[in-house]
CSV table of C-alpha atoms in Angstrom, one decimal:
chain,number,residue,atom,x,y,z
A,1,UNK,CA,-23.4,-28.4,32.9
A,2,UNK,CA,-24.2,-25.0,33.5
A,3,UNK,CA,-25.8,-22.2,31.7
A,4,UNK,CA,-23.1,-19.4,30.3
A,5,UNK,CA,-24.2,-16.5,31.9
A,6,UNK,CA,-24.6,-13.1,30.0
A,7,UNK,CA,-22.2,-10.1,30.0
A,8,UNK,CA,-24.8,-8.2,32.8
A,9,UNK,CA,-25.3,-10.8,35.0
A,10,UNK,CA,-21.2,-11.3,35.3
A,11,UNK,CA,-21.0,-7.4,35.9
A,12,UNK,CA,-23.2,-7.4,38.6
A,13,UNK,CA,-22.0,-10.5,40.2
A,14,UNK,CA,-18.4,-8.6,40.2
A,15,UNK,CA,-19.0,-5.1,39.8
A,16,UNK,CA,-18.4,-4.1,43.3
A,17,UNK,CA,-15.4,-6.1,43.8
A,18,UNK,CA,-13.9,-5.1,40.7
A,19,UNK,CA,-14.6,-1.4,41.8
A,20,UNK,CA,-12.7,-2.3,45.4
A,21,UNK,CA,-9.8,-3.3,43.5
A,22,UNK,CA,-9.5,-0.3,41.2
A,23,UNK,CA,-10.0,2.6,44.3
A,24,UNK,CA,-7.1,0.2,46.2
A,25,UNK,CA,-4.8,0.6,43.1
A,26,UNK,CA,-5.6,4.5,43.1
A,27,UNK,CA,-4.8,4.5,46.5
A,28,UNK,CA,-2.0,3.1,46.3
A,29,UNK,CA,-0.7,5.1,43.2
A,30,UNK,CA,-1.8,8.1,45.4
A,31,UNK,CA,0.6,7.0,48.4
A,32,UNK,CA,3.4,6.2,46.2
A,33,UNK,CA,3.2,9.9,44.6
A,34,UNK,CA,2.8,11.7,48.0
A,35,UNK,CA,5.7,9.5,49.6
A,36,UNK,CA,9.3,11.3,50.1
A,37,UNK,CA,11.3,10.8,47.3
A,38,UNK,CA,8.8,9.6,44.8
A,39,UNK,CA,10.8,11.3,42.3
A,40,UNK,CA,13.4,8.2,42.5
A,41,UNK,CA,10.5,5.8,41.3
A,42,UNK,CA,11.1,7.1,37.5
A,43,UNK,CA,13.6,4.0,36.6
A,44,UNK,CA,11.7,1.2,39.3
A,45,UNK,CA,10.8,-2.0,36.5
A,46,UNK,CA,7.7,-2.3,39.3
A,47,UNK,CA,5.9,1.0,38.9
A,48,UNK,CA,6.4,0.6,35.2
A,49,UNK,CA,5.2,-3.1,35.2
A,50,UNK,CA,1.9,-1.6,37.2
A,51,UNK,CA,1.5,1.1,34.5
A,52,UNK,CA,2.1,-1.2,31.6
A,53,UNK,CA,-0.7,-2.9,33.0
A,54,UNK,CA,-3.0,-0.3,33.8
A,55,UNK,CA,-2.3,0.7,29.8
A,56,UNK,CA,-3.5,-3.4,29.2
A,57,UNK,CA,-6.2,-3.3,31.2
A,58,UNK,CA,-7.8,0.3,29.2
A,59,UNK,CA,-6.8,-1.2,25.4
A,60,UNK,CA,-10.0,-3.3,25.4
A,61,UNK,CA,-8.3,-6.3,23.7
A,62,UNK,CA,-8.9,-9.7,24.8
A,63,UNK,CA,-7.0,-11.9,27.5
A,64,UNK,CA,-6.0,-9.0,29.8
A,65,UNK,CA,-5.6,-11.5,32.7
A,66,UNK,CA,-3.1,-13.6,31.1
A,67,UNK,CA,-0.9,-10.2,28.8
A,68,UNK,CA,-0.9,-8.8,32.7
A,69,UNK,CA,0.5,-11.9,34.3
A,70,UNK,CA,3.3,-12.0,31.7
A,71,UNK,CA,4.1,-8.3,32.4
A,72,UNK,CA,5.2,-9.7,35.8
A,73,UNK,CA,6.5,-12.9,34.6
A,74,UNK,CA,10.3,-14.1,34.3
A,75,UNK,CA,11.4,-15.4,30.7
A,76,UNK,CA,11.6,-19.3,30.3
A,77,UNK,CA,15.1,-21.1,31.3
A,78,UNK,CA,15.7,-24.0,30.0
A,79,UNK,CA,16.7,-26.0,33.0
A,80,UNK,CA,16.1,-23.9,35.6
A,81,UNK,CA,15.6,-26.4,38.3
A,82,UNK,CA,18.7,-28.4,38.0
């Protein structure tokens, strides 16, 4: 069994990937708002499912991984693979 590690030594094992991640999300943001047309991207259900999760991830409540997932899940069917 192993040890539970504190809350430093899990920041530094992923600080610097975590800090990749976030400047490729700015980037990204940053593309979308320079693109022509960007305007058009008021109503898109995507760009408002990435800020709904950018508002998650900055609320400091627990299970941000799994409230994030759901923001791009579908609703439950009942029988949806018949």
């Amino acid at each position: 069994m192993s040890a539970i590690r504190s809350a430093d030594a899990v920041l530094d094992a992923c600080f610097l990937g975590v800090r990749a991640k976030l400047l490729e999300v700015a980037a990204a943001l940053d593309r979308i708002d320079r693109a022509d047309s960007a305007d058009r991207l008021a109503d898109d259900e995507r760009l408002a499912g990435i800020v709904q999760c950018l508002a998650i991830l900055a609320d400091g409540k627990p299970d941000r991984a799994e409230r994030i997932q759901l923001v791009f899940s579908d609703e439950y069917e009942a029988g949806w693979n018949r």
